[in-house]
Amino acid sequence: MLGSTGSVGTQVLDVVERLGKRVRVRSLSGAGNIELLTEQTVRWQPRAVVTRDAEGAQILKARNREFPNTQILVGEEGLCEAASDPETDTLVVAVQGFAGLRPTLAAAALGKNIAIASKEVLVVAGSLVRKAVQKGNARLIPIDSEHSAIFQCLIGEPEGSIEALILTASGGPFAQLTTEEMANITPAMALDHPTWKMGRKITVDSATLMNKGLEILEAEALFGVKASQVKVVVHPKSIVHSLVRLVDGSVKAQLGLPDMRLPIQYALLFPERMNTDLPRLDLLVSGPLEFFPPDAERFPALRLAREAADEGGVMPAVMSAADDVAVEAFLKEEIGFLDIVRVVEKTMTHFDNIRNPDLDCIVETDKRARAQATHIVEEGRRLFTPVMAR
Ligand code: MG
C-alpha cells in the first residue's frame, strides 16, 4: 500500500477494515503525516512500513516495540522493496505525484495486480507502464471512479470493441461562474467540492477541470485508446461514473452514489463482488440525471490535455509537473485561480518535446518542468492578474 496516509489511502484502509479477514495489509507507506503512519502501523502490524526519509524512520523506530515484526524501510528503494514483496498479491498505488512510478514498474515486472489511484504515474509514463504490465503479465485495476466505471463496463467485451470512452465530470464547484468571477476564486472556495471527498491537489484540479484532462491521458494508458476517442461530458450529480460506447453503437454505463470506497473495494477484490453496508443508489430519489458539454473557453485545461496527448513524448509529464507547481502556488495564494492553467500552458510552450522517453528522461523532465513553472509563477507576480499583484 503506497500512500496509506493520504485521502485515498485512508479510505483504502477503511475498506480493508470493513472486509475483515478477507484482506491482509502487508506493507504501509506515507510521506508527510508520520503520526498517522505510526498509528496505522500499530493498528495493522504490517511486514514493512516505508517512510520518506531517515527522520521519519527515527520517529517510527522509537515506537518499534509496538510493532515488533515490522521492518522500517526508507525512500523510493523502500517503496520498491515493499512493492516486490513475494507474498503481496496486490499493490495499491495511492501516493501523490508519480513517486509511485518505480515501485509500480517493479510490481508490474513481478506480475502483480496493481490497484492504481495515482493518475500521474499513468499520465507521465503511460507507455512504460503498459509495456511493463504486458511483459510481466500483471494487471492494472483503476481506483479512479471514472476509470473503474469504464473498466467494469469493458468486462467481457472483446478487444477492438471500443468506439469511444465517455468520462463524466462533475464540473467542479464553479461550473456556473463567468470567467470574471472565476478570477477571484480563493483556495477555500476551490477546496469545497460539491460531490466528492478528495485530497487538496485533486480537488483544485477538479475545479479547473485539469483533473479531467489528466483523466483523458489516464484513460489512454489504461485502455489503449487514442485521446480523440475519449470524450468528456459534464454531469453535476456524479451518479453516472462514466460510459463506454461500443463499435455497434451500444452504450454501457456504470452508476452509483459518489463514494470512493466502491471503486476501492472493487479494485482490491477484483473480480469478486462482496456485500457492503454502503448506502444504495435509488434513481427515484437521486432526481434527474443531467449532462452538459464542457465549456472549453472557461476551462482551457481540457484543450491543454488534448494537446499534450497529441504531442505525446514528455509533454504529458511537463503538463502534470507544471500543474503540480501551479496548484501549490494557488493554494499559497501566490497566483490566482485562472493563473493555474496559464502557468501550465506557458511551461508547456517552453519545452521541446522528446519522443519515446525512458524513465530517467521522464524524471529529468519532471525536475526541469517544475523549475520552469516555479520561475513562471515568480515572474507572473508582475505579469498575471490583479490577484497575483496583491
Ligand atoms: Mg476521477
Tab-separated table of C-alpha atoms and ligand atoms in Angstrom:
chain	number	residue	atom	x	y	z
A	1	MET	CA	0.000	0.000	0.000
A	2	LEU	CA	1.822	3.062	-1.262
A	3	GLY	CA	0.437	6.235	0.271
A	4	SER	CA	-1.606	4.972	3.204
A	5	THR	CA	-1.946	8.344	4.958
A	6	GLY	CA	-3.473	10.272	2.026
A	7	SER	CA	-7.146	10.722	1.205
A	8	VAL	CA	-7.400	7.574	-0.926
A	9	GLY	CA	-5.051	5.640	1.390
A	10	THR	CA	-7.147	6.193	4.497
A	11	GLN	CA	-10.264	5.196	2.559
A	12	VAL	CA	-8.491	2.023	1.347
A	13	LEU	CA	-7.770	1.098	4.974
A	14	ASP	CA	-11.396	1.859	5.844
A	15	VAL	CA	-12.453	-0.638	3.164
A	16	VAL	CA	-9.901	-3.205	4.419
A	17	GLU	CA	-11.324	-2.772	7.928
A	18	ARG	CA	-14.851	-3.470	6.623
A	19	LEU	CA	-13.663	-6.543	4.704
A	20	GLY	CA	-12.492	-8.166	7.929
A	21	LYS	CA	-10.104	-11.081	7.402
A	22	ARG	CA	-10.581	-11.132	3.626
A	23	VAL	CA	-7.629	-8.772	3.031
A	24	ARG	CA	-4.339	-8.539	4.915
A	25	VAL	CA	-2.104	-5.455	4.916
A	26	ARG	CA	1.487	-6.453	4.099
A	27	SER	CA	3.046	-3.002	3.943
A	28	LEU	CA	2.237	0.650	4.517
A	29	SER	CA	3.925	3.830	3.366
A	30	GLY	CA	3.419	7.520	3.951
A	31	ALA	CA	5.324	10.688	3.212
A	32	GLY	CA	4.037	13.620	5.246
A	33	ASN	CA	1.883	12.536	8.160
A	34	ILE	CA	4.253	10.403	10.236
A	35	GLU	CA	1.942	10.378	13.270
A	36	LEU	CA	-0.873	8.814	11.279
A	37	LEU	CA	1.566	6.383	9.639
A	38	THR	CA	2.734	5.287	13.105
A	39	GLU	CA	-0.875	4.800	14.258
A	40	GLN	CA	-1.643	2.773	11.134
A	41	THR	CA	1.463	0.636	11.700
A	42	VAL	CA	0.381	-0.115	15.264
A	43	ARG	CA	-3.123	-0.996	14.046
A	44	TRP	CA	-2.190	-3.158	11.027
A	45	GLN	CA	1.128	-4.720	12.104
A	46	PRO	CA	2.409	-4.876	8.511
A	47	ARG	CA	5.560	-6.718	7.478
A	48	ALA	CA	7.049	-3.417	6.332
A	49	VAL	CA	6.469	0.291	6.732
A	50	VAL	CA	8.123	2.821	4.418
A	51	THR	CA	8.849	6.438	5.338
A	52	ARG	CA	10.056	9.219	3.093
A	53	ASP	CA	13.298	9.911	4.962
A	54	ALA	CA	15.577	8.904	7.832
A	55	GLU	CA	13.892	11.418	10.105
A	56	GLY	CA	10.559	9.633	9.722
A	57	ALA	CA	12.255	6.280	10.242
A	58	GLN	CA	13.702	7.598	13.525
A	59	ILE	CA	10.249	8.512	14.810
A	60	LEU	CA	8.920	5.075	13.884
A	61	LYS	CA	11.911	3.308	15.442
A	62	ALA	CA	11.168	4.980	18.754
A	63	ARG	CA	7.880	3.047	18.843
A	64	ASN	CA	9.167	-0.183	17.292
A	65	ARG	CA	8.155	-2.145	20.404
A	66	GLU	CA	4.509	-1.662	19.438
A	67	PHE	CA	5.103	-3.356	16.057
A	68	PRO	CA	7.991	-5.770	16.680
A	69	ASN	CA	7.593	-7.707	13.395
A	70	THR	CA	7.574	-4.674	11.162
A	71	GLN	CA	10.617	-3.742	9.150
A	72	ILE	CA	11.172	0.001	8.718
A	73	LEU	CA	12.222	0.969	5.184
A	74	VAL	CA	13.108	4.336	3.701
A	75	GLY	CA	12.546	6.234	0.458
A	76	GLU	CA	11.997	5.048	-3.099
A	77	GLU	CA	14.190	2.000	-2.559
A	78	GLY	CA	11.972	1.041	0.374
A	79	LEU	CA	8.847	1.511	-1.744
A	80	CYS	CA	10.289	-0.760	-4.456
A	81	GLU	CA	11.204	-3.391	-1.880
A	82	ALA	CA	7.687	-3.324	-0.412
A	83	ALA	CA	6.175	-3.455	-3.918
A	84	SER	CA	8.278	-6.537	-4.737
A	85	ASP	CA	7.290	-8.495	-1.601
A	86	PRO	CA	6.661	-12.042	-2.933
A	87	GLU	CA	3.661	-12.560	-0.639
A	88	THR	CA	1.892	-9.412	-1.844
A	89	ASP	CA	-0.810	-10.080	-4.444
A	90	THR	CA	-1.962	-6.525	-4.968
A	91	LEU	CA	-0.040	-3.268	-4.875
A	92	VAL	CA	-2.178	-0.220	-4.086
A	93	VAL	CA	-0.617	2.912	-5.593
A	94	ALA	CA	-2.091	6.000	-3.938
A	95	VAL	CA	0.873	8.320	-3.476
A	96	GLN	CA	0.758	11.901	-4.675
A	97	GLY	CA	2.503	12.721	-7.924
A	98	PHE	CA	4.487	9.990	-9.668
A	99	ALA	CA	6.562	8.824	-6.688
A	100	GLY	CA	4.764	5.536	-7.280
A	101	LEU	CA	6.255	5.041	-10.750
A	102	ARG	CA	9.337	2.905	-9.977
A	103	PRO	CA	7.510	0.686	-7.458
A	104	THR	CA	4.669	0.291	-9.994
A	105	LEU	CA	7.158	-0.890	-12.620
A	106	ALA	CA	8.704	-3.281	-10.064
A	107	ALA	CA	5.289	-4.792	-9.233
A	108	ALA	CA	4.417	-4.989	-12.942
A	109	ALA	CA	7.576	-6.981	-13.679
A	110	LEU	CA	6.510	-9.485	-10.996
A	111	GLY	CA	3.011	-9.927	-12.449
A	112	LYS	CA	1.071	-8.426	-9.552
A	113	ASN	CA	-2.340	-6.804	-9.506
A	114	ILE	CA	-1.816	-3.073	-9.408
A	115	ALA	CA	-4.735	-1.102	-7.975
A	116	ILE	CA	-3.842	2.357	-9.140
A	117	ALA	CA	-5.172	5.652	-7.843
A	118	SER	CA	-2.121	7.803	-8.695
A	119	LYS	CA	-3.132	9.018	-12.136
A	120	GLU	CA	0.163	10.923	-12.530
A	121	VAL	CA	2.000	7.592	-12.838
A	122	LEU	CA	-0.128	6.750	-15.884
A	123	VAL	CA	-0.097	10.285	-17.272
A	124	VAL	CA	3.681	10.782	-17.283
A	125	ALA	CA	4.750	7.229	-18.093
A	126	GLY	CA	1.718	5.543	-19.644
A	127	SER	CA	3.575	3.641	-22.346
A	128	LEU	CA	6.371	2.478	-19.980
A	129	VAL	CA	3.776	1.167	-17.521
A	130	ARG	CA	1.719	-0.503	-20.268
A	131	LYS	CA	4.824	-2.251	-21.614
A	132	ALA	CA	5.905	-3.435	-18.151
A	133	VAL	CA	2.409	-4.704	-17.359
A	134	GLN	CA	2.227	-6.650	-20.628
A	135	LYS	CA	5.710	-8.083	-20.244
A	136	GLY	CA	5.223	-9.110	-16.611
A	137	ASN	CA	1.679	-10.378	-17.227
A	138	ALA	CA	0.461	-8.029	-14.495
A	139	ARG	CA	-2.935	-6.340	-14.287
A	140	LEU	CA	-3.795	-2.670	-13.822
A	141	ILE	CA	-7.059	-2.057	-11.969
A	142	PRO	CA	-8.081	1.599	-11.729
A	143	ILE	CA	-9.287	3.110	-8.454
A	144	ASP	CA	-10.206	6.433	-10.073
A	145	SER	CA	-14.029	6.290	-10.137
A	146	GLU	CA	-14.422	7.134	-13.838
A	147	HIS	CA	-11.865	4.585	-14.953
A	148	SER	CA	-13.207	1.964	-12.587
A	149	ALA	CA	-16.581	2.523	-14.270
A	150	ILE	CA	-15.054	2.052	-17.725
A	151	PHE	CA	-13.067	-0.982	-16.549
A	152	GLN	CA	-16.297	-2.533	-15.244
A	153	CYS	CA	-18.182	-1.722	-18.477
A	154	LEU	CA	-15.472	-3.412	-20.540
A	155	ILE	CA	-15.566	-6.726	-18.676
A	156	GLY	CA	-16.486	-9.394	-21.209
A	157	GLU	CA	-16.045	-7.119	-24.233
A	158	PRO	CA	-13.510	-8.482	-26.753
A	159	GLU	CA	-10.586	-6.355	-27.934
A	160	GLY	CA	-11.499	-3.893	-30.669
A	161	SER	CA	-14.983	-3.255	-29.229
A	162	ILE	CA	-14.402	0.317	-28.057
A	163	GLU	CA	-15.602	3.202	-30.202
A	164	ALA	CA	-15.381	5.870	-27.510
A	165	LEU	CA	-14.936	6.258	-23.785
A	166	ILE	CA	-17.114	8.937	-22.195
A	167	LEU	CA	-15.760	10.407	-18.971
A	168	THR	CA	-18.213	12.242	-16.770
A	169	ALA	CA	-17.070	15.375	-14.933
A	170	SER	CA	-18.930	16.921	-12.022
A	171	GLY	CA	-17.876	20.275	-13.480
A	172	GLY	CA	-16.445	21.250	-10.117
A	173	PRO	CA	-17.855	23.952	-7.843
A	174	PHE	CA	-17.532	26.733	-10.442
A	175	ALA	CA	-19.447	25.293	-13.382
A	176	GLN	CA	-21.856	28.249	-13.325
A	177	LEU	CA	-19.378	31.132	-12.857
A	178	THR	CA	-18.285	33.600	-15.519
A	179	THR	CA	-14.585	33.965	-16.321
A	180	GLU	CA	-14.590	37.289	-14.455
A	181	GLU	CA	-15.992	35.692	-11.337
A	182	MET	CA	-13.514	32.828	-11.669
A	183	ALA	CA	-10.584	35.242	-11.410
A	184	ASN	CA	-11.484	35.874	-7.762
A	185	ILE	CA	-11.819	32.276	-6.623
A	186	THR	CA	-9.960	31.676	-3.351
A	187	PRO	CA	-8.329	28.392	-2.216
A	188	ALA	CA	-11.105	27.901	0.357
A	189	MET	CA	-13.726	28.128	-2.403
A	190	ALA	CA	-11.819	25.725	-4.663
A	191	LEU	CA	-11.367	23.172	-1.874
A	192	ASP	CA	-15.128	22.898	-1.317
A	193	HIS	CA	-16.077	20.184	-3.849
A	194	PRO	CA	-19.827	19.597	-4.324
A	195	THR	CA	-19.880	15.787	-4.666
A	196	TRP	CA	-16.548	14.036	-3.993
A	197	LYS	CA	-14.426	13.958	-0.834
A	198	MET	CA	-10.780	14.067	-2.010
A	199	GLY	CA	-7.281	15.422	-1.340
A	200	ARG	CA	-6.387	19.096	-1.877
A	201	LYS	CA	-4.475	18.805	-5.158
A	202	ILE	CA	-7.151	16.765	-6.917
A	203	THR	CA	-9.939	18.967	-5.555
A	204	VAL	CA	-8.339	22.065	-7.110
A	205	ASP	CA	-7.714	20.049	-10.305
A	206	SER	CA	-11.424	19.226	-10.371
A	207	ALA	CA	-12.271	22.927	-10.176
A	208	THR	CA	-10.024	23.812	-13.156
A	209	LEU	CA	-11.046	20.602	-14.993
A	210	MET	CA	-7.326	19.756	-15.196
A	211	ASN	CA	-8.298	16.601	-13.330
A	212	LYS	CA	-10.498	15.611	-16.266
A	213	GLY	CA	-7.658	16.487	-18.642
A	214	LEU	CA	-5.318	14.189	-16.723
A	215	GLU	CA	-8.043	11.541	-16.805
A	216	ILE	CA	-8.098	11.648	-20.626
A	217	LEU	CA	-4.401	10.686	-20.572
A	218	GLU	CA	-5.043	8.167	-17.808
A	219	ALA	CA	-7.723	6.512	-19.976
A	220	GLU	CA	-5.289	6.340	-22.911
A	221	ALA	CA	-2.766	4.489	-20.763
A	222	LEU	CA	-5.254	2.146	-19.090
A	223	PHE	CA	-7.367	1.153	-22.070
A	224	GLY	CA	-5.019	1.628	-25.032
A	225	VAL	CA	-7.261	4.120	-26.828
A	226	LYS	CA	-6.394	7.436	-28.510
A	227	ALA	CA	-7.172	10.691	-26.703
A	228	SER	CA	-9.541	11.575	-29.548
A	229	GLN	CA	-11.640	8.552	-28.554
A	230	VAL	CA	-12.034	9.871	-25.015
A	231	LYS	CA	-14.979	12.282	-24.670
A	232	VAL	CA	-15.920	14.394	-21.662
A	233	VAL	CA	-19.443	15.321	-20.551
A	234	VAL	CA	-20.341	17.411	-17.520
A	235	HIS	CA	-22.675	15.543	-15.169
A	236	PRO	CA	-23.068	17.566	-11.964
A	237	LYS	CA	-24.571	14.804	-9.779
A	238	SER	CA	-21.671	12.333	-10.212
A	239	ILE	CA	-24.108	9.380	-10.342
A	240	VAL	CA	-23.142	8.072	-13.794
A	241	HIS	CA	-19.442	7.434	-13.202
A	242	SER	CA	-18.563	7.036	-16.891
A	243	LEU	CA	-19.676	5.296	-20.067
A	244	VAL	CA	-18.351	3.223	-22.948
A	245	ARG	CA	-19.715	3.421	-26.492
A	246	LEU	CA	-19.056	0.204	-28.360
A	247	VAL	CA	-18.492	-0.143	-32.106
A	248	ASP	CA	-22.071	-1.326	-32.700
A	249	GLY	CA	-23.406	1.887	-31.119
A	250	SER	CA	-24.427	0.279	-27.846
A	251	VAL	CA	-23.576	2.345	-24.751
A	252	LYS	CA	-22.803	0.895	-21.312
A	253	ALA	CA	-22.575	2.968	-18.137
A	254	GLN	CA	-21.759	2.278	-14.513
A	255	LEU	CA	-23.741	4.129	-11.870
A	256	GLY	CA	-23.569	4.549	-8.117
A	257	LEU	CA	-23.500	7.089	-5.325
A	258	PRO	CA	-20.245	9.074	-5.288
A	259	ASP	CA	-18.217	7.143	-2.711
A	260	MET	CA	-14.587	6.175	-3.372
A	261	ARG	CA	-14.973	3.086	-1.212
A	262	LEU	CA	-16.871	1.344	-4.041
A	263	PRO	CA	-14.136	1.519	-6.702
A	264	ILE	CA	-11.557	0.806	-3.959
A	265	GLN	CA	-13.258	-2.413	-2.868
A	266	TYR	CA	-13.735	-3.477	-6.483
A	267	ALA	CA	-10.028	-2.948	-7.183
A	268	LEU	CA	-8.979	-4.861	-4.058
A	269	LEU	CA	-11.234	-7.873	-4.647
A	270	PHE	CA	-11.429	-7.966	-8.452
A	271	PRO	CA	-13.212	-9.840	-9.953
A	272	GLU	CA	-15.134	-10.691	-6.800
A	273	ARG	CA	-18.117	-8.673	-5.554
A	274	MET	CA	-18.773	-8.575	-1.857
A	275	ASN	CA	-21.721	-7.241	0.115
A	276	THR	CA	-21.246	-3.808	1.691
A	277	ASP	CA	-23.409	-1.760	4.029
A	278	LEU	CA	-22.781	1.383	1.986
A	279	PRO	CA	-25.889	3.424	1.051
A	280	ARG	CA	-27.627	2.266	-2.148
A	281	LEU	CA	-28.387	4.366	-5.205
A	282	ASP	CA	-32.124	4.955	-5.659
A	283	LEU	CA	-32.851	6.545	-9.040
A	284	LEU	CA	-36.268	7.677	-7.804
A	285	VAL	CA	-34.559	9.706	-5.092
A	286	SER	CA	-31.469	10.919	-6.973
A	287	GLY	CA	-33.554	13.176	-9.235
A	288	PRO	CA	-32.995	13.844	-12.929
A	289	LEU	CA	-29.595	12.954	-14.362
A	290	GLU	CA	-28.352	15.862	-16.463
A	291	PHE	CA	-25.480	16.131	-18.954
A	292	PHE	CA	-23.862	19.206	-20.496
A	293	PRO	CA	-20.966	19.862	-22.856
A	294	PRO	CA	-17.833	21.169	-21.084
A	295	ASP	CA	-17.183	24.878	-21.707
A	296	ALA	CA	-13.828	24.848	-23.491
A	297	GLU	CA	-13.433	28.606	-23.217
A	298	ARG	CA	-13.804	28.847	-19.448
A	299	PHE	CA	-11.947	25.586	-18.840
A	300	PRO	CA	-8.902	25.582	-21.177
A	301	ALA	CA	-7.286	22.719	-19.201
A	302	LEU	CA	-9.128	20.191	-21.356
A	303	ARG	CA	-7.622	21.659	-24.529
A	304	LEU	CA	-4.133	21.609	-22.994
A	305	ALA	CA	-4.503	17.970	-22.017
A	306	ARG	CA	-5.556	17.021	-25.538
A	307	GLU	CA	-2.572	18.923	-26.910
A	308	ALA	CA	-0.262	17.069	-24.510
A	309	ALA	CA	-1.840	13.770	-25.547
A	310	ASP	CA	-1.440	14.539	-29.265
A	311	GLU	CA	2.189	15.585	-28.760
A	312	GLY	CA	2.970	12.554	-26.611
A	313	GLY	CA	6.618	12.082	-25.566
A	314	VAL	CA	7.423	14.062	-22.420
A	315	MET	CA	4.629	16.640	-22.908
A	316	PRO	CA	2.161	14.945	-20.529
A	317	ALA	CA	4.935	14.868	-17.886
A	318	VAL	CA	5.587	18.579	-18.420
A	319	MET	CA	1.892	19.382	-18.078
A	320	SER	CA	1.493	17.295	-14.943
A	321	ALA	CA	4.586	18.751	-13.230
A	322	ALA	CA	3.650	22.339	-14.100
A	323	ASP	CA	0.129	21.794	-12.797
A	324	ASP	CA	1.526	20.452	-9.527
A	325	VAL	CA	3.604	23.603	-9.049
A	326	ALA	CA	0.784	25.926	-10.127
A	327	VAL	CA	-1.801	24.350	-7.802
A	328	GLU	CA	0.642	24.591	-4.900
A	329	ALA	CA	1.225	28.289	-5.713
A	330	PHE	CA	-2.528	28.893	-5.888
A	331	LEU	CA	-3.064	27.233	-2.506
A	332	LYS	CA	-0.382	29.524	-1.082
A	333	GLU	CA	-2.244	32.453	-2.673
A	334	GLU	CA	0.752	33.338	-4.825
A	335	ILE	CA	-1.290	33.182	-8.024
A	336	GLY	CA	-4.973	33.436	-8.883
A	337	PHE	CA	-7.277	30.603	-9.892
A	338	LEU	CA	-7.183	31.363	-13.636
A	339	ASP	CA	-3.383	31.580	-13.491
A	340	ILE	CA	-3.084	27.867	-12.703
A	341	VAL	CA	-3.782	26.826	-16.284
A	342	ARG	CA	-1.845	29.844	-17.646
A	343	VAL	CA	1.276	28.674	-15.791
A	344	VAL	CA	0.787	25.169	-17.201
A	345	GLU	CA	0.354	26.417	-20.761
A	346	LYS	CA	3.351	28.741	-20.528
A	347	THR	CA	5.530	25.945	-19.160
A	348	MET	CA	4.458	23.631	-21.984
A	349	THR	CA	5.334	26.203	-24.660
A	350	HIS	CA	8.862	26.396	-23.195
A	351	PHE	CA	9.589	22.744	-23.817
A	352	ASP	CA	10.859	20.971	-26.899
A	353	ASN	CA	9.298	17.567	-26.895
A	354	ILE	CA	11.342	14.369	-26.578
A	355	ARG	CA	9.881	11.237	-28.181
A	356	ASN	CA	9.859	7.808	-26.521
A	357	PRO	CA	11.414	8.980	-23.238
A	358	ASP	CA	12.880	6.400	-20.880
A	359	LEU	CA	12.433	6.526	-17.117
A	360	ASP	CA	15.494	8.733	-16.461
A	361	CYS	CA	14.398	11.176	-19.147
A	362	ILE	CA	10.937	11.449	-17.580
A	363	VAL	CA	12.389	12.060	-14.116
A	364	GLU	CA	14.730	14.702	-15.530
A	365	THR	CA	11.896	16.359	-17.471
A	366	ASP	CA	9.775	16.465	-14.330
A	367	LYS	CA	12.526	18.361	-12.499
A	368	ARG	CA	13.076	20.827	-15.340
A	369	ALA	CA	9.351	21.422	-15.786
A	370	ARG	CA	8.965	22.127	-12.058
A	371	ALA	CA	11.825	24.613	-12.139
A	372	GLN	CA	10.391	26.287	-15.229
A	373	ALA	CA	6.883	26.503	-13.740
A	374	THR	CA	8.271	27.915	-10.487
A	375	HIS	CA	10.111	30.549	-12.489
A	376	ILE	CA	6.910	31.438	-14.378
A	377	VAL	CA	4.992	31.717	-11.086
A	378	GLU	CA	7.600	34.140	-9.766
A	379	GLU	CA	7.656	36.150	-12.983
A	380	GLY	CA	3.889	36.066	-13.098
A	381	ARG	CA	3.520	38.135	-9.976
A	382	ARG	CA	4.208	41.022	-12.343
A	383	LEU	CA	2.513	39.709	-15.467
A	384	PHE	CA	-0.683	37.998	-14.412
A	385	THR	CA	-3.991	39.008	-12.896
A	386	PRO	CA	-4.656	41.506	-10.085
A	387	VAL	CA	-4.921	38.625	-7.597
A	388	MET	CA	-1.224	37.965	-8.166
A	389	ALA	CA	-0.268	41.606	-7.846
A	390	ARG	CA	-1.583	41.866	-4.271
B	1	MG	MG	-11.807	10.752	-11.152
